[in-house]
Structures are given as structure tokens and as C-alpha cells.
Amino acid sequence: MESLSADNAASPALAARFRDVEENLKVIRERIEEAAVSAGRNPDDVILMAVTKTVPVEVINHALSLGVDYMGENRVQELNAKYDSLHREGKHIHLIGHLQTNKVKQVVGKVEMIQSVDSFRVAQAIAARSRESGIVTHALVEVNIGREENKSGVFPEEAYELICQISELNGLNVQGLMAIPPADCEIAQTIRYFDEIYKLFIDIGTKNTHNNSYTMKHLSMGMSADYAEAVMHGATMVRVGTALFGRRSYSK
């Protein structure tokens, strides 16, 4: 089944939303390219991830039809509700929200990567389920870069030790770091957090001189309000929701 287009959409409202996504995507791609070039980077080295929390499947599939190859869901339950209707062929689905151990069995095998690994216990559960399924699940270690009490993730000084522990687990492959700076920061402070996490990303990578069981391949940082700045400061993956799909309702 092919993705709906603005020409054959079920309603004028949906057609209008498709057009908005098309225009938004054009702007986002241009800003990523400009930011990468200004930082002396290749724009092709930056992955755009569509954050699809509360976004209807029809709209997600339209974005996928436009060449968006990566999508991230925050909640396991929402991912499972959408999964069978997504046009997944050739696409990459990640879980980017906090994962509880009792939800691991519901998500392993459906996502290529879990970006929110923040404890050895969760990593063990993912690895065990992956081995049972005969697969390897990729992971990023989530870093609580702002040291916020109510946010998940390890503190920066704990990240390397956790990566070393996780790298011993069969069935799970660490490929980098993910971070979300505090939401109430001024952009100058956000950039300082980006620089801090980038330095940590590089430092951990240089320590991997004899252990090939983890790689510092991905640095996932930057969202709708600051993705261009994140690209300029080293992000390999930006997670964009509102800037692509518009403001969404969280009343569900």
C-alpha cells in the first residue's frame, strides 16, 4: 500500500497537513545543510530523525514517502499501536523515550536502535531479549547532560563506565550517546551543553583502543528548537518533531 499524497488524501485537512510537512521538511533540510557547511562538515553525515509522538500514521507515512528514512517514537505502547501500519521497508525505527525493563519484550525486534539506555539493568534485559530473538539491538547511552533530577540518563562522568559494562553483553551493540539539554535554557547555554557532550563523545571514542564491542558512531542531540546549532556542534543525528509535523496535542 503506497503512502497517501496531497492529491488523493482522504480530506482537505489531511491534504493541507501533508503540504505543511513537505514545506517544513524542505526548510529543515536546508537549515541542516547550511549548518553543516558552516561547520566544515558534510551534510550527508547528519541524519534527520522524524519524532513521531502523537503523529497519525498517515502523516508519518507521508513523511517517509518524502525520503525521511529515520523515525523515533517515545512510547512503546504508541509504537506498537502504529507499527503494522507504518511503511517500514528500507526505513529505520528507533525508540527514543525512556524504556522500563517490563516493556523490553514489547519493543526488541521492532526497533533497530534504543537511544535511551541509561542503566546496566535495562541493557541486560535488552541484550537477553535480543539473544532470544537471534538479533543484535543497537543502543545509545543516554546522558543527563543537565543533571536534572527528574530526567533519565546517566551523569557525564558515569557514561564511560556504563558503556564498558554494556559492551560485554552479547545481543546489544553500543553506538554512541544521546542527550537532551534542559528545556528552559537560553540557546547560548544549550550550545555549551552540546559542546560538553561532544567532548565526552570524542573522549570515549579515543579510549576505545582495544575494544571493538562499542563504537562512537552516533551523537544524537538537537531537537526542533536547536537542531541547526546541534549540527554545528557535532551532532550526527537530530531528532525533529514539532518543526516537521507542527504542534501536536498531548491530551491523549
Coordinates of N, CA and C in Angstrom, one line a residue:
M1 N 0.8 -1.2 0.0 CA 0.0 0.0 0.0 C 0.9 1.2 0.0
E2 N 0.7 2.1 -1.0 CA 1.5 3.3 -1.1 C 1.0 4.4 -0.1
S3 N 2.0 5.3 0.2 CA 1.6 6.4 1.1 C 0.6 7.3 0.4
L4 N -0.3 7.9 1.2 CA -1.2 8.9 0.7 C -0.4 10.1 0.2
S5 N -0.9 10.8 -0.8 CA -0.3 12.1 -1.2 C -1.3 13.2 -1.0
A6 N -0.9 14.4 -1.2 CA -1.8 15.5 -1.0 C -2.9 15.5 -2.1
D7 N -2.6 14.8 -3.2 CA -3.6 14.8 -4.3 C -4.7 13.8 -4.0
N8 N -4.4 12.7 -3.3 CA -5.5 11.7 -3.1 C -5.8 11.6 -1.6
A9 N -5.5 12.6 -0.8 CA -5.8 12.5 0.6 C -7.3 12.3 0.9
A10 N -7.5 11.8 2.1 CA -8.9 11.5 2.4 C -9.7 12.7 2.8
S11 N -9.1 13.8 3.1 CA -9.8 15.0 3.5 C -8.9 16.2 3.2
P12 N -9.5 17.4 3.0 CA -8.8 18.6 2.8 C -7.8 18.9 3.9
A13 N -8.2 18.6 5.1 CA -7.4 18.9 6.3 C -6.1 18.0 6.2
L14 N -6.3 16.8 5.8 CA -5.1 15.9 5.8 C -4.2 16.3 4.6
A15 N -4.8 16.7 3.5 CA -4.0 17.2 2.4 C -3.2 18.5 2.8
A16 N -3.8 19.4 3.5 CA -3.1 20.6 4.0 C -2.0 20.2 4.9
R17 N -2.2 19.2 5.7 CA -1.1 18.8 6.7 C 0.0 18.2 5.9
F18 N -0.3 17.4 4.8 CA 0.8 16.8 4.0 C 1.6 18.0 3.4
R19 N 0.9 19.0 2.9 CA 1.7 20.1 2.3 C 2.6 20.8 3.3
D20 N 2.0 21.0 4.5 CA 2.8 21.6 5.6 C 4.1 20.8 5.9
V21 N 3.9 19.4 5.9 CA 5.1 18.6 6.2 C 6.1 18.7 5.0
E22 N 5.6 18.8 3.8 CA 6.5 19.0 2.7 C 7.3 20.3 2.8
E23 N 6.7 21.3 3.1 CA 7.3 22.6 3.2 C 8.3 22.7 4.4
N24 N 7.8 22.1 5.5 CA 8.7 22.1 6.7 C 9.9 21.2 6.5
L25 N 9.8 20.1 5.8 CA 10.9 19.3 5.5 C 11.9 20.0 4.6
K26 N 11.5 20.7 3.7 CA 12.4 21.5 2.8 C 13.2 22.5 3.6
V27 N 12.5 23.2 4.5 CA 13.2 24.1 5.4 C 14.3 23.5 6.3
I28 N 13.9 22.3 6.9 CA 14.7 21.6 7.8 C 16.0 21.1 7.1
R29 N 15.8 20.6 5.9 CA 16.9 20.0 5.2 C 17.9 21.2 4.8
E30 N 17.3 22.3 4.4 CA 18.2 23.4 4.0 C 18.9 23.9 5.2
R31 N 18.3 24.0 6.4 CA 19.0 24.5 7.6 C 20.1 23.5 8.0
I32 N 19.8 22.2 7.9 CA 20.8 21.2 8.3 C 22.0 21.4 7.3
E33 N 21.8 21.5 6.1 CA 22.8 21.7 5.1 C 23.7 22.9 5.4
E34 N 23.0 24.0 5.6 CA 23.7 25.3 5.9 C 24.5 25.2 7.2
A35 N 24.0 24.6 8.2 CA 24.7 24.4 9.5 C 25.9 23.5 9.3
A36 N 25.8 22.4 8.6 CA 26.9 21.5 8.4 C 28.0 22.2 7.6
V37 N 27.6 22.8 6.5 CA 28.6 23.5 5.7 C 29.4 24.6 6.5
S38 N 28.6 25.3 7.3 CA 29.3 26.4 8.0 C 30.2 25.8 9.1
A39 N 30.0 24.6 9.5 CA 30.9 23.9 10.5 C 32.0 23.1 9.8
G40 N 32.0 23.2 8.4 CA 33.0 22.4 7.7 C 32.7 20.9 7.6
R41 N 31.4 20.6 7.7 CA 31.0 19.2 7.7 C 30.3 18.8 6.4
N42 N 30.2 17.5 6.2 CA 29.4 17.1 5.0 C 28.0 16.9 5.5
P43 N 27.0 17.6 4.9 CA 25.6 17.5 5.3 C 25.1 16.0 5.3
D44 N 25.7 15.2 4.4 CA 25.2 13.8 4.3 C 25.6 13.0 5.5
D45 N 26.5 13.6 6.4 CA 26.9 12.8 7.6 C 25.9 13.1 8.8
V46 N 24.9 13.9 8.5 CA 23.9 14.2 9.5 C 22.6 13.5 9.2
I47 N 22.1 12.7 10.2 CA 20.8 12.0 10.0 C 19.6 12.9 10.6
L48 N 18.6 13.0 9.8 CA 17.4 13.7 10.3 C 16.4 12.6 10.7
M49 N 16.1 12.6 12.0 CA 15.1 11.7 12.5 C 13.8 12.4 12.8
A50 N 12.7 11.9 12.2 CA 11.4 12.4 12.5 C 10.8 11.8 13.8
V51 N 10.5 12.7 14.7 CA 10.0 12.3 16.0 C 8.5 12.3 15.9
T52 N 7.9 11.1 16.1 CA 6.5 10.9 15.6 C 5.5 10.7 16.8
K53 N 5.9 11.2 17.9 CA 5.0 11.1 19.1 C 3.7 11.9 18.8
T54 N 2.5 11.2 18.9 CA 1.2 11.6 18.7 C 0.8 11.9 17.2
V55 N 1.8 11.7 16.3 CA 1.5 12.0 14.9 C 0.8 10.8 14.3
P56 N -0.3 11.1 13.5 CA -1.1 10.0 12.9 C -0.2 9.2 11.9
V57 N -0.6 7.9 11.7 CA 0.2 7.1 10.8 C 0.2 7.6 9.4
E58 N -0.9 8.2 8.9 CA -1.0 8.7 7.6 C 0.1 9.8 7.3
V59 N 0.2 10.6 8.3 CA 1.2 11.7 8.2 C 2.6 11.2 8.3
I60 N 2.9 10.3 9.2 CA 4.2 9.6 9.3 C 4.5 9.0 7.9
N61 N 3.6 8.2 7.4 CA 3.9 7.6 6.1 C 4.2 8.5 5.0
H62 N 3.5 9.7 5.0 CA 3.8 10.7 4.0 C 5.2 11.2 4.1
A63 N 5.6 11.5 5.4 CA 7.0 11.9 5.6 C 8.0 10.9 5.1
L64 N 7.7 9.6 5.4 CA 8.6 8.5 4.9 C 8.6 8.5 3.4
S65 N 7.5 8.8 2.8 CA 7.5 8.8 1.3 C 8.3 9.9 0.7
L66 N 8.6 10.9 1.5 CA 9.4 12.1 1.0 C 10.9 11.9 1.2
G67 N 11.2 10.7 1.7 CA 12.6 10.4 1.9 C 13.2 10.5 3.3
V68 N 12.3 10.7 4.2 CA 12.7 10.6 5.7 C 12.9 9.2 6.0
D69 N 14.1 8.8 6.3 CA 14.4 7.4 6.5 C 14.5 6.9 7.9
Y70 N 14.5 7.9 8.9 CA 14.6 7.5 10.3 C 13.4 8.1 11.0
M71 N 12.8 7.4 11.9 CA 11.7 7.9 12.7 C 11.9 7.4 14.2
G72 N 11.6 8.2 15.1 CA 11.7 7.8 16.5 C 10.4 8.0 17.3
E73 N 10.1 7.0 18.0 CA 8.9 7.0 18.9 C 9.3 7.1 20.3
N74 N 8.6 7.8 21.1 CA 8.9 8.0 22.6 C 8.3 6.8 23.4
R75 N 7.1 6.3 23.1 CA 6.4 5.4 23.9 C 6.3 4.0 23.3
V76 N 6.5 3.0 24.0 CA 6.4 1.6 23.5 C 5.0 1.4 23.1
Q77 N 4.0 1.8 23.9 CA 2.6 1.5 23.6 C 2.2 2.2 22.2
E78 N 2.6 3.4 22.0 CA 2.3 4.1 20.8 C 3.0 3.5 19.6
L79 N 4.2 3.1 19.8 CA 4.9 2.4 18.7 C 4.2 1.1 18.3
N80 N 3.8 0.3 19.2 CA 3.1 -0.9 18.9 C 1.8 -0.7 18.2
A81 N 1.1 0.4 18.6 CA -0.2 0.7 18.0 C -0.1 1.1 16.5
K82 N 1.0 1.7 16.2 CA 1.3 2.2 14.8 C 2.0 1.2 14.0
Y83 N 2.7 0.3 14.6 CA 3.8 -0.5 13.9 C 3.3 -1.2 12.6
D84 N 2.2 -1.9 12.7 CA 1.8 -2.7 11.5 C 1.4 -1.8 10.3
S85 N 1.0 -0.5 10.6 CA 0.5 0.4 9.5 C 1.7 1.2 9.0
L86 N 2.8 1.2 9.5 CA 3.9 2.0 9.0 C 4.5 1.4 7.8
H87 N 4.9 2.3 6.9 CA 5.6 1.8 5.7 C 7.1 1.7 6.0
R88 N 7.5 0.5 6.5 CA 8.8 0.4 7.2 C 9.9 -0.1 6.3
E89 N 9.6 -0.5 5.1 CA 10.6 -1.1 4.2 C 11.7 -0.1 3.9
G90 N 12.9 -0.4 4.2 CA 14.0 0.5 4.0 C 14.2 1.6 5.0
K91 N 13.4 1.6 6.0 CA 13.4 2.6 7.0 C 14.0 2.2 8.3
H92 N 14.3 3.1 9.2 CA 15.0 2.8 10.4 C 14.1 3.4 11.6
I93 N 13.6 2.5 12.4 CA 12.8 2.9 13.6 C 13.6 2.8 14.9
H94 N 13.6 3.9 15.6 CA 14.3 3.9 16.9 C 13.3 4.2 18.0
L95 N 13.6 3.7 19.2 CA 12.9 4.1 20.4 C 13.7 5.2 21.1
I96 N 13.2 6.4 21.3 CA 13.9 7.5 21.8 C 13.5 7.9 23.3
G97 N 12.4 7.3 23.7 CA 11.9 7.6 25.1 C 12.4 6.6 26.1
H98 N 12.2 6.9 27.4 CA 12.6 6.1 28.5 C 12.0 4.7 28.4
L99 N 12.8 3.7 28.6 CA 12.4 2.3 28.5 C 12.5 1.6 29.8
Q100 N 11.3 1.1 30.3 CA 11.3 0.3 31.5 C 11.6 -1.2 31.2
T101 N 12.2 -1.9 32.1 CA 12.5 -3.3 31.8 C 11.3 -4.1 31.5
N102 N 10.2 -3.8 32.1 CA 9.0 -4.7 31.8 C 8.4 -4.4 30.4
K103 N 8.9 -3.4 29.7 CA 8.5 -3.1 28.3 C 9.5 -3.6 27.2
V104 N 10.6 -4.2 27.7 CA 11.6 -4.5 26.7 C 11.1 -5.6 25.7
K105 N 10.4 -6.6 26.2 CA 9.9 -7.6 25.3 C 9.0 -7.1 24.2
Q106 N 8.4 -6.0 24.5 CA 7.4 -5.4 23.5 C 8.1 -4.6 22.4
V107 N 9.3 -4.3 22.6 CA 10.0 -3.4 21.6 C 11.2 -4.0 20.9
V108 N 11.9 -4.9 21.5 CA 13.0 -5.5 20.9 C 12.6 -6.3 19.7
G109 N 13.2 -6.1 18.6 CA 12.8 -6.8 17.3 C 12.0 -5.9 16.4
K110 N 11.4 -4.8 17.0 CA 10.7 -3.9 16.2 C 11.5 -2.6 15.9
V111 N 12.4 -2.3 16.8 CA 13.3 -1.1 16.5 C 14.7 -1.6 16.3
E112 N 15.4 -0.8 15.5 CA 16.8 -1.0 15.1 C 17.7 -0.5 16.3
M113 N 17.2 0.5 16.9 CA 18.1 1.1 18.0 C 17.2 1.6 19.1
I114 N 17.7 1.5 20.3 CA 17.1 2.1 21.5 C 18.1 3.2 22.0
Q115 N 17.7 4.5 21.9 CA 18.5 5.6 22.2 C 18.6 6.0 23.6
S116 N 17.8 5.3 24.5 CA 17.6 5.8 25.8 C 18.1 4.8 26.9
V117 N 19.2 4.1 26.6 CA 19.7 3.1 27.6 C 20.4 3.9 28.7
D118 N 20.0 3.8 29.9 CA 20.6 4.6 31.0 C 20.9 3.8 32.2
S119 N 20.9 2.4 32.1 CA 21.3 1.6 33.2 C 21.7 0.2 32.7
F120 N 22.6 -0.4 33.5 CA 23.0 -1.8 33.2 C 21.8 -2.7 33.2
R121 N 20.9 -2.5 34.1 CA 19.8 -3.4 34.2 C 18.9 -3.4 33.0
V122 N 18.6 -2.2 32.4 CA 17.9 -2.1 31.2 C 18.7 -2.8 30.0
A123 N 20.0 -2.5 30.0 CA 20.8 -3.1 28.9 C 20.8 -4.6 29.0
Q124 N 20.9 -5.2 30.2 CA 20.8 -6.6 30.3 C 19.5 -7.2 29.8
A125 N 18.4 -6.5 30.1 CA 17.1 -7.0 29.6 C 17.1 -6.9 28.1
I126 N 17.6 -5.8 27.5 CA 17.5 -5.7 26.0 C 18.4 -6.8 25.4
A127 N 19.6 -7.0 26.0 CA 20.5 -8.0 25.4 C 20.0 -9.4 25.5
A128 N 19.3 -9.7 26.6 CA 18.8 -11.1 26.8 C 17.6 -11.3 25.8
R129 N 16.8 -10.3 25.6 CA 15.7 -10.5 24.7 C 16.2 -10.6 23.3
S130 N 17.2 -9.8 23.0 CA 17.8 -9.8 21.6 C 18.4 -11.2 21.3
R131 N 19.1 -11.8 22.3 CA 19.7 -13.1 22.1 C 18.6 -14.1 21.9
E132 N 17.5 -14.0 22.6 CA 16.4 -15.0 22.4 C 15.8 -14.8 21.0
S133 N 15.9 -13.6 20.5 CA 15.3 -13.4 19.2 C 16.3 -13.6 18.0
G134 N 17.5 -13.9 18.4 CA 18.6 -14.1 17.4 C 19.0 -12.8 16.7
I135 N 18.9 -11.7 17.3 CA 19.3 -10.4 16.7 C 20.3 -9.7 17.6
V136 N 20.8 -8.6 17.1 CA 21.6 -7.6 17.8 C 20.8 -6.3 17.8
T137 N 20.6 -5.7 18.9 CA 19.9 -4.4 19.0 C 21.0 -3.3 19.3
H138 N 20.9 -2.3 18.5 CA 21.9 -1.2 18.7 C 21.3 -0.3 19.8
A139 N 22.2 0.4 20.4 CA 21.8 1.3 21.5 C 22.7 2.5 21.6
L140 N 22.1 3.6 22.2 CA 22.9 4.7 22.6 C 22.7 4.9 24.1
V141 N 23.7 5.3 24.7 CA 23.7 5.6 26.2 C 23.2 7.0 26.3
E142 N 22.1 7.2 27.1 CA 21.5 8.5 27.3 C 22.3 9.2 28.5
V143 N 22.7 10.4 28.2 CA 23.4 11.2 29.2 C 22.6 12.4 29.7
N144 N 22.4 12.4 31.0 CA 21.7 13.5 31.6 C 22.7 14.7 31.7
I145 N 22.8 15.4 30.6 CA 23.9 16.5 30.5 C 23.6 17.6 31.4
G146 N 22.3 17.9 31.7 CA 22.0 19.0 32.6 C 21.8 18.6 34.0
R147 N 22.1 17.3 34.3 CA 22.0 16.8 35.7 C 20.6 17.1 36.3
E148 N 19.6 16.9 35.6 CA 18.2 17.2 36.0 C 17.7 16.1 36.9
E149 N 17.1 16.4 38.0 CA 16.7 15.3 38.9 C 15.6 14.5 38.4
N150 N 14.7 15.1 37.6 CA 13.5 14.3 37.1 C 13.7 13.8 35.6
K151 N 14.9 13.8 35.2 CA 15.2 13.3 33.8 C 16.0 12.1 33.9
S152 N 15.8 11.1 33.0 CA 16.5 9.9 32.9 C 17.9 10.2 32.3
G153 N 18.8 9.2 32.3 CA 20.1 9.3 31.8 C 21.2 9.3 32.9
V154 N 22.4 8.9 32.5 CA 23.5 8.9 33.5 C 24.2 10.2 33.4
F155 N 24.8 10.6 34.5 CA 25.7 11.8 34.5 C 26.9 11.6 33.6
P156 N 27.4 12.6 33.1 CA 28.5 12.5 32.1 C 29.7 11.6 32.6
E157 N 30.1 11.8 33.9 CA 31.2 11.0 34.4 C 30.9 9.6 34.6
E158 N 29.6 9.2 34.4 CA 29.2 7.8 34.6 C 29.1 7.1 33.2
A159 N 29.1 7.8 32.1 CA 28.8 7.2 30.8 C 29.8 6.2 30.4
Y160 N 31.1 6.5 30.5 CA 32.1 5.6 30.0 C 32.1 4.2 30.8
E161 N 31.9 4.3 32.1 CA 31.8 3.0 32.8 C 30.6 2.2 32.4
L162 N 29.5 2.8 32.2 CA 28.3 2.1 31.7 C 28.5 1.5 30.4
I163 N 29.2 2.2 29.5 CA 29.4 1.7 28.1 C 30.3 0.5 28.2
C164 N 31.4 0.6 29.0 CA 32.3 -0.6 29.2 C 31.5 -1.8 29.7
Q165 N 30.6 -1.6 30.7 CA 29.8 -2.7 31.2 C 28.9 -3.3 30.1
I166 N 28.2 -2.4 29.4 CA 27.3 -2.9 28.4 C 28.0 -3.6 27.2
S167 N 29.2 -3.1 26.9 CA 29.9 -3.7 25.8 C 30.2 -5.1 25.9
E168 N 30.1 -5.6 27.2 CA 30.4 -7.1 27.4 C 29.2 -7.9 27.1
L169 N 28.0 -7.3 26.9 CA 26.8 -8.1 26.7 C 26.6 -8.5 25.3
N170 N 26.4 -9.8 25.0 CA 26.1 -10.3 23.7 C 24.6 -9.9 23.4
G171 N 24.4 -9.5 22.2 CA 23.0 -9.1 21.8 C 22.7 -7.6 21.8
L172 N 23.7 -6.8 22.3 CA 23.5 -5.4 22.3 C 24.8 -4.7 21.9
N173 N 24.7 -3.7 21.0 CA 25.8 -3.0 20.5 C 25.7 -1.5 20.7
V174 N 26.6 -1.0 21.5 CA 26.6 0.5 21.8 C 27.2 1.2 20.6
Q175 N 26.5 2.3 20.2 CA 27.0 3.0 19.0 C 27.1 4.5 19.3
G176 N 27.0 4.9 20.5 CA 27.2 6.3 20.8 C 26.4 6.8 22.0
L177 N 26.1 8.1 21.9 CA 25.5 8.8 23.0 C 24.2 9.6 22.5
M178 N 23.3 9.8 23.5 CA 22.1 10.7 23.2 C 22.0 11.6 24.4
A179 N 21.6 12.8 24.1 CA 21.4 13.8 25.2 C 20.4 14.8 24.9
I180 N 19.7 15.3 25.9 CA 18.7 16.4 25.8 C 19.0 17.4 26.8
P181 N 19.5 18.6 26.4 CA 19.8 19.7 27.3 C 18.5 20.1 28.0
P182 N 18.6 20.8 29.1 CA 17.4 21.3 29.8 C 16.5 22.2 28.9
A183 N 15.2 22.0 29.0 CA 14.3 22.7 28.0 C 14.3 24.2 28.2
D184 N 14.6 24.7 29.4 CA 14.4 26.1 29.7 C 15.7 26.9 29.5
C185 N 16.7 26.3 28.8 CA 18.0 27.0 28.6 C 17.9 28.1 27.6
E186 N 18.7 29.1 27.7 CA 18.9 30.0 26.6 C 19.8 29.3 25.6
I187 N 19.8 29.7 24.3 CA 20.5 29.0 23.3 C 22.0 29.0 23.6
A188 N 22.5 30.0 24.2 CA 24.0 30.0 24.5 C 24.3 28.9 25.5
Q189 N 23.5 28.7 26.5 CA 23.7 27.6 27.4 C 23.5 26.2 26.8
T190 N 22.5 26.1 25.9 CA 22.3 24.9 25.2 C 23.6 24.5 24.3
I191 N 24.1 25.5 23.7 CA 25.4 25.3 22.9 C 26.5 24.8 23.8
R192 N 26.6 25.3 25.0 CA 27.6 24.9 25.9 C 27.4 23.4 26.3
Y193 N 26.1 23.0 26.5 CA 25.8 21.6 26.7 C 26.2 20.7 25.5
F194 N 25.9 21.2 24.3 CA 26.3 20.5 23.1 C 27.8 20.3 23.0
D195 N 28.5 21.3 23.3 CA 30.0 21.2 23.3 C 30.5 20.2 24.4
E196 N 29.8 20.2 25.5 CA 30.2 19.3 26.6 C 30.0 17.8 26.2
I197 N 28.8 17.6 25.6 CA 28.5 16.2 25.2 C 29.4 15.7 24.0
Y198 N 29.7 16.7 23.2 CA 30.5 16.3 22.0 C 31.9 16.0 22.5
K199 N 32.5 16.7 23.5 CA 33.8 16.4 24.0 C 33.8 15.0 24.7
L200 N 32.7 14.7 25.4 CA 32.6 13.4 26.0 C 32.5 12.3 25.0
F201 N 31.7 12.6 23.9 CA 31.6 11.6 22.8 C 33.0 11.3 22.2
I202 N 33.8 12.4 21.9 CA 35.1 12.2 21.4 C 36.0 11.5 22.4
D203 N 36.0 11.9 23.6 CA 36.9 11.3 24.6 C 36.6 9.8 24.8
I204 N 35.4 9.4 24.8 CA 35.0 8.0 24.9 C 35.5 7.2 23.7
G205 N 35.3 7.8 22.6 CA 35.8 7.2 21.3 C 37.3 7.0 21.3
T206 N 38.1 7.9 21.8 CA 39.5 7.7 21.8 C 40.0 6.7 22.8
K207 N 39.2 6.4 23.8 CA 39.5 5.4 24.8 C 39.3 3.9 24.2
N208 N 38.6 3.8 23.1 CA 38.3 2.5 22.6 C 39.5 2.0 21.7
T209 N 40.6 1.8 22.3 CA 41.8 1.4 21.5 C 41.9 -0.1 21.4
H210 N 41.3 -0.9 22.2 CA 41.4 -2.3 22.2 C 40.1 -3.0 22.2
N211 N 39.0 -2.3 22.2 CA 37.7 -2.9 22.4 C 36.8 -2.5 21.3
N212 N 36.5 -3.5 20.4 CA 35.7 -3.2 19.2 C 34.2 -3.5 19.5
S213 N 33.8 -3.7 20.7 CA 32.4 -4.1 21.0 C 31.5 -2.8 21.2
Y214 N 32.1 -1.7 21.2 CA 31.3 -0.4 21.1 C 32.0 0.5 20.1
T215 N 31.2 1.4 19.6 CA 31.7 2.4 18.7 C 31.0 3.8 19.0
M216 N 31.8 4.8 18.8 CA 31.2 6.2 19.0 C 30.8 6.7 17.6
K217 N 29.8 6.1 17.0 CA 29.3 6.3 15.7 C 28.3 7.4 15.6
H218 N 27.4 7.5 16.6 CA 26.3 8.4 16.6 C 26.3 9.3 17.9
L219 N 26.1 10.6 17.6 CA 25.8 11.5 18.7 C 24.4 12.1 18.4
S220 N 23.4 11.7 19.1 CA 22.1 12.1 18.9 C 21.7 13.3 19.8
M221 N 21.7 14.5 19.3 CA 21.3 15.7 20.1 C 20.8 16.7 19.1
G222 N 19.9 17.6 19.7 CA 19.3 18.6 18.9 C 17.9 18.3 18.6
M223 N 17.0 19.2 18.8 CA 15.6 19.0 18.5 C 15.0 20.2 17.7
S224 N 13.7 20.3 17.7 CA 13.1 21.3 16.8 C 13.7 22.7 17.0
A225 N 13.9 23.1 18.3 CA 14.3 24.5 18.5 C 15.8 24.7 18.3
D226 N 16.6 23.7 18.3 CA 18.1 23.9 18.3 C 18.8 22.9 17.4
Y227 N 18.1 22.3 16.4 CA 18.8 21.2 15.6 C 20.0 21.8 14.8
A228 N 19.8 23.0 14.3 CA 20.9 23.6 13.5 C 22.1 23.9 14.3
E229 N 21.9 24.4 15.6 CA 23.1 24.6 16.5 C 23.7 23.2 16.8
A230 N 22.9 22.2 17.0 CA 23.4 20.9 17.3 C 24.3 20.4 16.2
V231 N 23.9 20.6 14.9 CA 24.7 20.2 13.8 C 26.0 20.9 13.8
M232 N 26.0 22.2 14.1 CA 27.2 23.0 14.1 C 28.2 22.5 15.2
H233 N 27.7 21.9 16.2 CA 28.5 21.5 17.3 C 28.6 19.9 17.5
G234 N 28.5 19.2 16.3 CA 28.9 17.8 16.3 C 27.9 16.8 16.2
A235 N 26.6 17.1 16.2 CA 25.5 16.1 16.2 C 25.6 15.3 14.9
T236 N 25.5 14.0 15.0 CA 25.4 13.1 13.8 C 23.9 12.8 13.5
M237 N 23.1 13.0 14.5 CA 21.6 12.7 14.3 C 20.9 13.8 15.1
V238 N 19.9 14.4 14.4 CA 19.0 15.4 15.1 C 17.6 14.8 15.1
R239 N 16.9 15.0 16.2 CA 15.5 14.5 16.4 C 14.5 15.6 16.3
V240 N 13.8 15.7 15.2 CA 12.9 16.8 15.0 C 11.4 16.4 14.9
G241 N 10.6 16.9 15.7 CA 9.2 16.6 15.7 C 8.3 17.8 15.3
T242 N 8.2 18.8 16.2 CA 7.3 19.9 16.0 C 7.7 20.7 14.8
A243 N 9.0 20.9 14.5 CA 9.4 21.7 13.3 C 9.0 21.0 12.0
L244 N 8.8 19.7 12.1 CA 8.4 18.9 10.9 C 6.9 18.7 10.8
F245 N 6.3 18.3 11.9 CA 4.9 17.9 11.9 C 3.9 19.0 12.4
G246 N 4.5 20.0 13.0 CA 3.6 21.0 13.6 C 3.4 20.7 15.1
R247 N 2.8 21.6 15.8 CA 2.5 21.4 17.2 C 1.5 20.3 17.3
R248 N 1.7 19.4 18.3 CA 0.8 18.3 18.5 C 0.1 18.3 19.8
S249 N -1.0 17.6 19.9 CA -1.8 17.5 21.1 C -1.3 16.4 22.0
Y250 N -1.1 16.7 23.3 CA -0.7 15.7 24.2 C -1.8 15.3 25.2
S251 N -3.0 15.5 24.7 CA -4.2 15.2 25.6 C -4.5 13.8 25.7
K252 N -3.9 13.0 24.8 CA -4.3 11.5 24.7 C -3.7 10.8 25.9

